[in-house]
Tab-separated table of C-alpha atoms in Angstrom:
chain	number	residue	atom	x	y	z
A	178	MET	CA	3.881	-7.077	5.874
A	179	ASN	CA	1.114	-5.769	3.585
A	180	LEU	CA	-1.951	-3.712	4.452
A	181	SER	CA	-4.324	-6.677	4.633
A	182	ASN	CA	-2.019	-8.464	7.091
A	183	ILE	CA	-1.853	-5.401	9.304
A	184	GLU	CA	-5.646	-5.038	9.265
A	185	GLU	CA	-6.132	-8.765	10.046
A	186	LYS	CA	-3.699	-8.582	12.944
A	187	THR	CA	-5.179	-5.432	14.425
A	188	ARG	CA	-8.726	-6.722	13.953
A	189	HIS	CA	-8.012	-9.631	16.283
A	190	THR	CA	-6.224	-7.471	18.835
A	191	GLY	CA	-8.997	-4.853	18.874
A	192	THR	CA	-6.669	-2.070	17.714
A	193	LYS	CA	-7.816	-1.655	14.135
A	194	ALA	CA	-7.739	2.106	14.536
A	195	SER	CA	-3.961	1.903	14.812
A	196	ILE	CA	-3.526	0.722	11.222
A	197	PHE	CA	-2.192	4.127	10.296
A	198	SER	CA	-0.138	4.656	13.431
A	199	LEU	CA	3.391	5.962	13.055
A	200	GLN	CA	4.863	2.519	13.681
A	201	ASN	CA	2.771	0.836	10.985
A	202	ILE	CA	3.387	3.672	8.534
A	203	LYS	CA	7.124	3.102	8.917
A	204	LYS	CA	6.689	-0.618	8.261
A	205	ASN	CA	4.147	-0.502	5.432
A	206	ARG	CA	5.387	0.490	1.983
A	207	PHE	CA	1.872	1.028	0.593
A	208	VAL	CA	0.931	3.563	3.256
A	209	ARG	CA	4.299	5.316	2.895
A	210	ASN	CA	3.780	5.614	-0.869
A	211	VAL	CA	0.298	7.051	-0.363
A	212	ILE	CA	1.747	9.676	1.993
A	213	ILE	CA	4.552	10.495	-0.464
A	214	VAL	CA	2.167	11.019	-3.381
A	215	ALA	CA	-0.297	12.993	-1.260
A	216	THR	CA	2.520	15.162	0.134
A	217	GLY	CA	3.795	15.962	-3.366
A	218	SER	CA	0.306	16.890	-4.521
A	219	ALA	CA	-0.338	18.947	-1.400
A	220	GLY	CA	2.990	20.736	-1.760
A	221	ALA	CA	2.336	21.628	-5.396
A	222	GLN	CA	-1.193	22.826	-4.569
A	223	ALA	CA	0.044	24.868	-1.589
A	224	ILE	CA	2.633	26.628	-3.766
A	225	SER	CA	0.028	27.360	-6.426
A	226	LEU	CA	-2.393	28.692	-3.806
A	227	ALA	CA	0.286	30.899	-2.227
A	228	PHE	CA	1.135	32.502	-5.590
A	229	SER	CA	-2.511	32.920	-6.687
A	230	PRO	CA	-3.250	36.278	-4.971
A	231	VAL	CA	-0.169	37.787	-6.625
A	232	ILE	CA	-0.742	36.258	-10.078
A	233	THR	CA	-4.431	37.217	-10.184
A	234	ARG	CA	-3.569	40.839	-9.395
A	235	ILE	CA	-0.881	40.934	-12.096
A	236	TYR	CA	-2.783	39.379	-15.009
A	237	GLY	CA	-6.509	39.820	-14.408
A	238	PRO	CA	-9.540	37.746	-15.458
A	239	GLU	CA	-9.191	38.146	-19.234
A	240	ALA	CA	-5.658	36.720	-19.382
A	241	PHE	CA	-6.736	33.852	-17.128
A	242	GLY	CA	-9.725	33.239	-19.371
A	243	VAL	CA	-7.606	32.997	-22.521
A	244	LEU	CA	-5.218	30.570	-20.796
A	245	GLY	CA	-8.133	28.544	-19.426
A	246	THR	CA	-9.834	28.335	-22.822
A	247	PHE	CA	-6.559	27.252	-24.425
A	248	MET	CA	-5.990	24.575	-21.764
A	249	ALA	CA	-9.614	23.397	-21.944
A	250	LEU	CA	-9.115	22.651	-25.639
A	251	ILE	CA	-5.800	20.956	-24.835
A	252	SER	CA	-7.416	18.759	-22.174
A	253	VAL	CA	-10.006	17.464	-24.641
A	254	ILE	CA	-7.371	16.522	-27.235
A	255	ALA	CA	-4.780	15.247	-24.752
A	256	THR	CA	-7.180	12.624	-23.352
A	257	ILE	CA	-7.105	10.770	-26.682
A	258	ALA	CA	-3.493	11.535	-27.679
A	259	ALA	CA	-2.125	8.177	-26.547
A	260	LEU	CA	-5.551	6.435	-26.542
A	261	SER	CA	-5.075	5.554	-22.840
A	262	PHE	CA	-2.363	2.968	-23.672
A	263	PRO	CA	-0.048	4.497	-21.007
A	264	ILE	CA	-2.389	3.230	-18.270
A	265	ALA	CA	-1.574	-0.321	-19.420
A	266	ILE	CA	2.148	0.158	-18.717
A	267	VAL	CA	1.655	-0.894	-15.098
A	268	ILE	CA	-0.094	-4.188	-15.928
A	269	PRO	CA	2.445	-6.628	-17.535
A	270	GLN	CA	4.689	-8.743	-15.338
A	271	SER	CA	7.525	-8.361	-17.814
A	272	ASP	CA	9.426	-5.081	-18.026
A	273	HIS	CA	10.125	-5.859	-21.675
A	274	GLU	CA	6.417	-5.900	-22.515
A	275	ALA	CA	5.877	-2.749	-20.459
A	276	LYS	CA	8.630	-1.048	-22.416
A	277	ARG	CA	6.921	-2.131	-25.649
A	278	ILE	CA	3.741	-0.452	-24.391
A	279	VAL	CA	5.796	2.697	-23.773
A	280	LYS	CA	6.837	2.552	-27.422
A	281	LEU	CA	3.260	1.856	-28.566
A	282	SER	CA	2.001	4.825	-26.509
A	283	ALA	CA	4.685	7.116	-27.935
A	284	TYR	CA	3.978	6.080	-31.548
A	285	THR	CA	0.225	6.430	-31.009
A	286	SER	CA	0.541	9.907	-29.527
A	287	PHE	CA	2.863	11.004	-32.346
A	288	LEU	CA	0.359	9.754	-34.951
A	289	VAL	CA	-2.558	11.477	-33.207
A	290	VAL	CA	-0.606	14.723	-32.907
A	291	CYS	CA	0.215	14.601	-36.637
A	292	ILE	CA	-3.507	14.240	-37.370
A	293	VAL	CA	-4.297	17.111	-34.989
A	294	THR	CA	-1.652	19.306	-36.661
A	295	LEU	CA	-3.038	18.654	-40.151
A	296	THR	CA	-6.574	19.266	-38.891
A	297	LEU	CA	-5.613	22.596	-37.316
A	298	LEU	CA	-3.714	23.689	-40.425
A	299	THR	CA	-6.722	22.893	-42.577
A	300	PHE	CA	-9.714	23.672	-40.359
A	301	GLY	CA	-8.200	25.605	-37.443
A	302	ASN	CA	-9.979	28.886	-38.204
A	303	THR	CA	-13.285	27.085	-38.741
A	304	ILE	CA	-13.016	25.258	-35.410
A	305	ILE	CA	-12.141	28.446	-33.531
A	306	SER	CA	-15.036	30.316	-35.139
A	307	ALA	CA	-17.453	27.473	-34.366
A	308	PHE	CA	-16.567	27.625	-30.679
A	309	GLY	CA	-16.404	31.436	-30.680
A	310	ILE	CA	-12.949	31.475	-29.075
A	311	GLN	CA	-11.107	33.917	-31.322
A	312	GLU	CA	-8.805	34.926	-28.470
A	313	ILE	CA	-6.739	31.736	-28.762
A	314	LYS	CA	-6.254	32.021	-32.536
A	315	PRO	CA	-2.637	33.313	-32.230
A	316	PHE	CA	-1.722	30.244	-30.177
A	317	VAL	CA	-3.523	27.521	-32.107
A	318	MET	CA	-0.340	25.952	-33.525
A	319	LEU	CA	1.032	25.574	-29.995
A	320	ILE	CA	-1.695	23.005	-29.351
A	321	PRO	CA	0.102	20.022	-30.989
A	322	LEU	CA	3.265	20.883	-29.057
A	323	VAL	CA	1.482	20.965	-25.702
A	324	VAL	CA	-0.425	17.761	-26.521
A	325	ILE	CA	2.748	15.792	-27.351
A	326	PHE	CA	4.444	17.024	-24.163
A	327	SER	CA	1.337	16.119	-22.127
A	328	ALA	CA	1.192	12.654	-23.698
A	329	TRP	CA	4.861	11.966	-22.953
A	330	GLN	CA	4.390	13.266	-19.418
A	331	GLU	CA	1.599	10.701	-18.937
A	332	ILE	CA	3.685	7.895	-20.467
A	333	VAL	CA	6.702	8.524	-18.235
A	334	GLY	CA	4.428	9.105	-15.245
A	335	GLN	CA	2.913	5.641	-15.645
A	336	TRP	CA	6.377	4.108	-15.958
A	337	LEU	CA	7.315	5.767	-12.661
A	338	VAL	CA	4.177	4.275	-11.083
A	339	ARG	CA	5.252	0.848	-12.366
A	340	LYS	CA	8.746	1.258	-10.906
A	341	LYS	CA	7.331	2.780	-7.702
A	342	LEU	CA	9.428	5.933	-8.039
A	343	PHE	CA	6.867	7.932	-6.075
A	344	VAL	CA	9.440	10.171	-4.399
A	345	LEU	CA	10.615	11.359	-7.824
A	346	SER	CA	7.049	12.116	-8.964
A	347	ALA	CA	6.323	14.058	-5.773
A	348	ARG	CA	9.576	16.012	-5.987
A	349	VAL	CA	9.002	16.946	-9.643
A	350	ALA	CA	5.426	18.090	-8.894
A	351	VAL	CA	6.672	20.501	-6.225
A	352	ILE	CA	9.616	21.794	-8.299
A	353	GLN	CA	7.461	22.281	-11.393
A	354	SER	CA	4.805	24.194	-9.430
A	355	LEU	CA	7.451	26.467	-7.903
A	356	LEU	CA	9.181	27.170	-11.233
A	357	VAL	CA	5.984	27.806	-13.212
A	358	ASN	CA	4.390	30.100	-10.641
A	359	SER	CA	7.640	32.008	-10.081
A	360	ALA	CA	7.980	32.506	-13.843
A	361	LYS	CA	4.401	33.800	-14.085
A	362	VAL	CA	5.145	36.437	-11.463
A	363	ALA	CA	8.562	37.405	-12.873
A	364	VAL	CA	7.372	37.716	-16.480
A	365	GLY	CA	4.063	39.288	-15.485
A	366	ILE	CA	5.793	42.217	-13.815
A	367	PHE	CA	7.039	43.283	-17.251
A	368	LYS	CA	4.455	41.737	-19.619
A	369	PRO	CA	1.146	40.810	-17.915
A	370	ILE	CA	-0.583	39.367	-20.991
A	371	SER	CA	-2.276	36.072	-21.803
A	372	ALA	CA	0.519	35.100	-24.214
A	373	ALA	CA	2.960	35.060	-21.291
A	374	LEU	CA	0.722	32.692	-19.320
A	375	ILE	CA	0.294	30.356	-22.300
A	376	PHE	CA	3.999	30.196	-23.159
A	377	ILE	CA	5.009	29.689	-19.515
A	378	THR	CA	2.416	26.908	-19.133
A	379	THR	CA	3.683	25.246	-22.321
A	380	ILE	CA	7.293	25.420	-21.144
A	381	GLY	CA	6.193	24.162	-17.716
A	382	ILE	CA	4.587	21.029	-19.187
A	383	ALA	CA	7.671	20.387	-21.336
A	384	THR	CA	9.958	20.884	-18.329
A	385	ASN	CA	7.867	18.535	-16.210
A	386	ALA	CA	8.082	15.824	-18.887
A	387	ALA	CA	11.859	16.369	-19.150
A	388	PHE	CA	12.384	16.153	-15.375
A	389	LEU	CA	10.331	12.956	-15.139
A	390	THR	CA	12.193	11.421	-18.075
A	391	GLY	CA	15.599	12.358	-16.687
A	392	GLY	CA	14.752	11.016	-13.261
A	393	SER	CA	13.364	7.743	-14.630
A	394	ILE	CA	16.457	7.142	-16.775
A	395	LYS	CA	18.668	7.860	-13.791
A	396	GLY	CA	16.509	5.574	-11.657
A	397	LYS	CA	14.946	2.427	-13.044
A	398	PHE	CA	13.845	3.196	-16.594
A	399	LYS	CA	15.874	0.398	-18.189
A	400	PRO	CA	14.176	-2.964	-17.705
A	401	LYS	CA	15.933	-5.534	-15.587
A	402	LYS	CA	17.504	-8.499	-17.341
A	403	GLN	CA	14.860	-11.169	-17.654
A	404	THR	CA	14.412	-14.454	-19.478
A	405	GLN	CA	14.060	-13.537	-23.129
A	406	GLN	CA	10.505	-14.065	-24.330
A	407	PRO	CA	8.961	-13.724	-27.805
A	408	GLN	CA	8.020	-10.107	-28.306
A	409	LEU	CA	4.561	-9.192	-29.541
A	410	SER	CA	4.397	-6.817	-32.471
A	411	LEU	CA	3.067	-3.378	-31.633
A	412	TRP	CA	-0.121	-4.208	-33.550
A	413	ALA	CA	-0.578	-7.431	-31.558
A	414	LEU	CA	0.101	-5.474	-28.374
A	415	ALA	CA	-2.522	-2.909	-29.361
A	416	LYS	CA	-5.064	-5.703	-29.909
A	417	LYS	CA	-4.164	-7.291	-26.571
A	418	TYR	CA	-4.915	-4.040	-24.732
A	419	TYR	CA	-7.754	-2.932	-27.024
A	420	ASP	CA	-10.069	-2.151	-24.097
A	421	PHE	CA	-8.012	0.903	-23.121
A	422	PRO	CA	-8.583	2.899	-26.345
A	423	LEU	CA	-12.085	1.464	-26.777
A	424	TYR	CA	-13.509	2.041	-23.288
A	425	ARG	CA	-11.149	4.068	-21.097
A	426	SER	CA	-10.189	6.612	-23.748
A	427	THR	CA	-13.825	7.114	-24.756
A	428	GLN	CA	-14.905	7.659	-21.161
A	429	THR	CA	-12.147	10.171	-20.401
A	430	PHE	CA	-12.825	11.979	-23.684
A	431	ILE	CA	-16.518	12.416	-22.856
A	432	HIS	CA	-15.664	13.483	-19.310
A	433	SER	CA	-13.132	16.073	-20.503
A	434	ILE	CA	-15.697	17.553	-22.876
A	435	SER	CA	-18.188	17.917	-20.022
A	436	GLN	CA	-15.535	19.631	-17.879
A	437	SER	CA	-14.470	21.998	-20.668
A	438	LEU	CA	-17.953	22.859	-21.941
A	439	PRO	CA	-18.702	25.622	-19.379
A	440	VAL	CA	-15.363	27.287	-20.216
A	441	PHE	CA	-16.101	27.272	-23.967
A	442	MET	CA	-19.661	28.518	-23.474
A	443	LEU	CA	-18.640	31.352	-21.142
A	444	ALA	CA	-15.831	32.450	-23.467
A	445	SER	CA	-18.162	32.318	-26.473
A	446	TYR	CA	-21.259	33.968	-24.964
A	447	VAL	CA	-19.901	36.578	-22.544
A	448	GLY	CA	-16.116	36.731	-23.068
A	449	THR	CA	-12.881	35.243	-21.821
A	450	SER	CA	-12.929	37.291	-18.597
A	451	TYR	CA	-15.953	35.305	-17.432
A	452	ALA	CA	-14.246	32.072	-18.415
A	453	GLY	CA	-11.382	33.260	-16.205
A	454	PHE	CA	-13.776	33.723	-13.282
A	455	TYR	CA	-15.061	30.165	-13.691
A	456	ILE	CA	-11.577	28.656	-14.048
A	457	LEU	CA	-10.260	30.299	-10.868
A	458	CYS	CA	-13.345	29.181	-8.921
A	459	MET	CA	-13.103	25.561	-10.016
A	460	LYS	CA	-9.368	25.462	-9.378
A	461	LEU	CA	-9.745	26.677	-5.804
A	462	LEU	CA	-12.941	24.828	-4.920
A	463	SER	CA	-11.567	21.531	-6.237
A	464	MET	CA	-8.478	21.619	-4.031
A	465	PRO	CA	-10.111	19.720	-1.125
A	466	MET	CA	-11.008	16.923	-3.551
A	467	VAL	CA	-7.495	16.865	-5.011
A	468	LEU	CA	-5.893	16.611	-1.585
A	469	ILE	CA	-8.385	14.690	0.568
A	470	GLY	CA	-9.868	12.716	-2.337
A	471	ALA	CA	-6.571	10.864	-2.736
A	472	SER	CA	-6.728	9.730	0.892
A	473	VAL	CA	-10.323	8.580	0.468
A	474	GLY	CA	-9.381	6.618	-2.636
A	475	ASP	CA	-6.286	4.986	-1.163
A	476	VAL	CA	-7.618	4.254	2.315
A	477	PHE	CA	-11.404	3.884	2.117
A	478	TYR	CA	-11.458	1.789	-1.073
A	479	PRO	CA	-9.299	-1.128	0.147
A	480	HIS	CA	-11.012	-0.946	3.545
A	481	ILE	CA	-14.507	-1.274	2.063
A	482	SER	CA	-13.314	-3.976	-0.362
A	483	GLU	CA	-12.012	-6.122	2.493
A	484	ALA	CA	-15.219	-5.522	4.458
A	485	ALA	CA	-17.195	-6.828	1.464
A	486	HIS	CA	-14.976	-9.924	1.261
A	487	ARG	CA	-15.638	-10.615	4.942
A	488	GLY	CA	-19.387	-10.242	4.444
A	489	GLU	CA	-19.611	-7.183	6.703
A	490	ASP	CA	-22.134	-4.352	6.345
A	491	LEU	CA	-21.126	-1.646	3.876
A	492	CYS	CA	-23.822	0.959	4.423
A	493	ARG	CA	-22.597	2.102	7.839
A	494	PRO	CA	-18.959	2.839	6.849
A	495	ILE	CA	-20.179	4.741	3.788
A	496	LEU	CA	-22.481	6.834	5.965
A	497	LYS	CA	-19.754	7.445	8.552
A	498	THR	CA	-17.135	8.444	5.956
A	499	THR	CA	-19.621	10.672	4.109
A	500	ALA	CA	-20.541	12.360	7.409
A	501	ALA	CA	-16.860	12.815	8.280
A	502	LEU	CA	-16.177	14.500	4.926
A	503	ALA	CA	-19.243	16.696	5.429
A	504	ALA	CA	-17.935	17.743	8.849
A	505	ILE	CA	-14.545	18.595	7.318
A	506	GLY	CA	-15.952	20.578	4.419
A	507	ILE	CA	-19.073	22.245	5.771
A	508	ILE	CA	-17.451	25.312	7.361
A	509	PRO	CA	-15.023	26.316	4.554
A	510	PHE	CA	-17.631	25.679	1.841
A	511	LEU	CA	-20.325	27.497	3.828
A	512	LEU	CA	-18.025	30.506	4.192
A	513	ILE	CA	-17.567	30.603	0.417
A	514	ILE	CA	-21.314	30.220	-0.179
A	515	ILE	CA	-22.111	33.159	2.138
A	516	PHE	CA	-19.085	35.444	1.705
A	517	GLY	CA	-17.795	34.391	-1.741
A	518	PRO	CA	-17.704	37.831	-3.456
A	519	TRP	CA	-16.114	39.530	-0.450
A	520	LEU	CA	-13.502	36.781	0.055
A	521	PHE	CA	-12.472	36.744	-3.599
A	522	GLY	CA	-12.270	40.533	-3.662
A	523	VAL	CA	-10.039	40.641	-0.578
A	524	ILE	CA	-7.779	37.714	-1.504
A	525	PHE	CA	-7.469	38.084	-5.281
A	526	GLY	CA	-8.330	41.742	-5.900
A	527	SER	CA	-11.518	43.721	-6.486
A	528	GLN	CA	-11.715	42.722	-10.161
A	529	TRP	CA	-12.330	39.112	-9.041
A	530	GLN	CA	-15.479	39.842	-6.981
A	531	HIS	CA	-17.676	38.521	-9.803
A	532	ALA	CA	-15.759	35.241	-9.551
A	533	GLY	CA	-16.843	35.160	-5.907
A	534	LYS	CA	-20.484	35.243	-7.061
A	535	TYR	CA	-19.737	32.205	-9.206
A	536	ALA	CA	-18.044	30.539	-6.248
A	537	SER	CA	-21.109	31.014	-4.014
A	538	TRP	CA	-23.132	28.801	-6.363
A	539	LEU	CA	-20.403	26.406	-7.502
A	540	ALA	CA	-19.437	25.693	-3.877
A	541	VAL	CA	-22.805	23.966	-3.379
A	542	TRP	CA	-22.018	21.595	-6.248
A	543	ILE	CA	-18.397	20.967	-5.251
A	544	PHE	CA	-19.322	20.340	-1.602
A	545	VAL	CA	-21.796	17.583	-2.512
A	546	THR	CA	-19.265	16.186	-4.989
A	547	PHE	CA	-16.682	16.214	-2.200
A	548	ILE	CA	-18.838	14.183	0.181
A	549	SER	CA	-19.886	11.778	-2.605
A	550	GLN	CA	-16.374	10.306	-2.862
A	551	PRO	CA	-17.114	7.279	-0.601
A	552	SER	CA	-20.208	6.478	-2.678
A	553	ILE	CA	-18.198	6.666	-5.897
A	554	LYS	CA	-15.403	4.505	-4.492
A	555	VAL	CA	-17.801	1.744	-3.420
A	556	LEU	CA	-19.393	1.350	-6.884
A	557	PRO	CA	-16.851	-1.243	-8.148
A	558	VAL	CA	-17.209	-3.172	-4.879
A	559	ILE	CA	-20.987	-3.574	-5.337
A	560	SER	CA	-20.582	-4.267	-9.086
A	561	ALA	CA	-22.356	-1.047	-10.097
A	562	GLN	CA	-19.919	0.342	-12.680
A	563	GLY	CA	-22.549	-0.046	-15.411
A	564	PHE	CA	-24.886	2.111	-13.352
A	565	HIS	CA	-22.063	4.643	-12.885
A	566	LEU	CA	-21.531	4.919	-16.642
A	567	ILE	CA	-25.257	5.454	-17.259
A	568	PHE	CA	-25.436	8.000	-14.445
A	569	THR	CA	-22.389	9.851	-15.833
A	570	ILE	CA	-24.007	10.112	-19.269
A	571	TYR	CA	-27.211	11.349	-17.629
A	572	SER	CA	-25.248	13.964	-15.637
A	573	ILE	CA	-23.468	15.202	-18.759
A	574	GLY	CA	-26.836	15.552	-20.506
A	575	ILE	CA	-28.183	17.600	-17.589
A	576	THR	CA	-25.088	19.828	-17.634
A	577	MET	CA	-25.436	20.539	-21.346
A	578	ALA	CA	-29.163	21.263	-20.965
A	579	VAL	CA	-28.591	23.601	-18.015
A	580	ILE	CA	-25.902	25.587	-19.829
A	581	THR	CA	-28.077	25.911	-22.933
A	582	ILE	CA	-31.090	27.066	-20.893
A	583	GLY	CA	-29.021	29.558	-18.898
A	584	PHE	CA	-27.502	31.266	-21.913
A	585	SER	CA	-30.323	30.891	-24.455
A	586	LEU	CA	-33.381	31.506	-22.259
A	587	PHE	CA	-32.088	33.723	-19.446
A	588	LYS	CA	-29.082	35.168	-21.324
A	589	SER	CA	-27.208	35.490	-18.033
A	590	ASP	CA	-23.849	34.058	-17.032
A	591	LEU	CA	-24.734	34.207	-13.324
A	592	VAL	CA	-28.057	32.385	-13.813
A	593	THR	CA	-26.208	29.753	-15.853
A	594	ILE	CA	-23.635	29.242	-13.105
A	595	ALA	CA	-26.384	29.091	-10.467
A	596	LEU	CA	-28.253	26.431	-12.465
A	597	LEU	CA	-24.984	24.543	-12.975
A	598	GLY	CA	-24.230	24.608	-9.242
A	599	ILE	CA	-27.723	23.546	-8.171
A	600	SER	CA	-28.080	20.783	-10.788
A	601	GLY	CA	-24.591	19.448	-10.003
A	602	ALA	CA	-25.396	19.304	-6.289
A	603	VAL	CA	-28.728	17.574	-6.928
A	604	ASN	CA	-27.138	15.019	-9.282
A	605	ASN	CA	-24.446	14.095	-6.763
A	606	GLY	CA	-27.018	13.990	-3.972
A	607	ILE	CA	-29.089	11.535	-6.028
A	608	LEU	CA	-25.950	9.447	-6.604
A	609	ILE	CA	-25.258	9.265	-2.849
A	610	ALA	CA	-28.877	8.318	-2.135
A	611	ILE	CA	-28.936	5.553	-4.773
A	612	VAL	CA	-25.632	4.071	-3.588
A	613	LEU	CA	-26.766	4.103	0.050
A	614	TYR	CA	-30.045	2.468	-0.967
A	615	LYS	CA	-28.221	-0.238	-2.938
A	616	THR	CA	-25.702	-0.997	-0.185
A	617	CYS	CA	-28.234	-0.922	2.670
A	618	LYS	CA	-30.555	-3.206	0.721
A	619	ALA	CA	-27.669	-5.604	0.026
A	620	ASP	CA	-26.689	-5.523	3.725
A	621	LYS	CA	-30.276	-6.321	4.725
A	622	ASN	CA	-30.530	-9.213	2.277
A	623	ARG	CA	-27.205	-10.587	3.503
A	624	SER	CA	-28.395	-10.498	7.137
A	625	VAL	CA	-31.587	-12.334	6.200
A	626	HIS	CA	-29.789	-14.859	3.963
A	627	PRO	CA	-26.228	-15.017	5.388
A	628	ASN	CA	-25.189	-17.977	3.239
A	629	GLN	CA	-26.055	-16.333	-0.069
């Protein structure tokens, strides 16, 4: 019995609210898989959060800033390492073709990493000087290593999604979080420097990729025996799935730049300690989206899609879900907005009070982003993905302008963060308003012309 069957049955019996009852969860594989993935993510986040007060007191903002700057550069490169081909692994019906995409992804990432290595050997110092991030110069040749491990981690992760080995993914996420955070504490007692954080993070990514690979081989990595079909060449396969490197990889690359830009600018203008403040804030403030956002995506999206197919109103469920998220998030985010410096000082140590000032402003942005999840999820349903792309480009432009104004005109990191928080909140508020307008207008037109 799939999710749509359960919803159809409960709709007629008037017990639709029981879709996610214990009995239906036991019967429905989809819901069980959602819970497994969410539990693994929650477990890993909980472990990381539990270790944070200890780790922040051991290393301090500067070491965190160097690690964050290093990882921000990694995230930009890693998004294009395999040109998003791994996402296509889930699509083919044939395991043989999926395995060929695994090979294509691996070859592509190896080629990209070779190019990155040659570029860093030739222009590494120039790039570092251009960004003003001299602190990561000793670790620049670790970048290709981390990128190749990250790419393979993504490749194997997508294979596990294809084979529905969600328990393995969840287990590895928890184990990796425990090992990495324990190592940071153990090593930091003797050598609390940024190099320790960078090397432990590198080893952690490699270990994660190794665990996933080992588990997939032990599980269902080898394709089942199927009727032999003509195999496409890797070049033909690349042309078949050309939209992934052309569209998806470009979008994720632009998005990663926008996410990393504040880190680079803070490290360049005011130092890596301030980048460390920003990184800790975003990590903590984004946790509700990481945990609850998955539930919104996996539950609200199919629900609203089926409502659209049945010709039901969409505006009301969006409003109700947005209001529910606001009710969940308002108190914790409001506490951070009001008491941010004090909370960060108490929890993470007095040297992190400045990060609390950042958090007071960034919490406004993250809260509105948090409650905008239903509006974002409904965009494909109302065929507004083109609008979403345009709005994303507009938002990135605003972010870049705000950062430039904050540092160039006001020459203040706190003013820059305040402008970033306010503009981010306004942008997401506009997005919610536009989506509600579009859906309510469509609902009204449908009620007036029900046959259209």
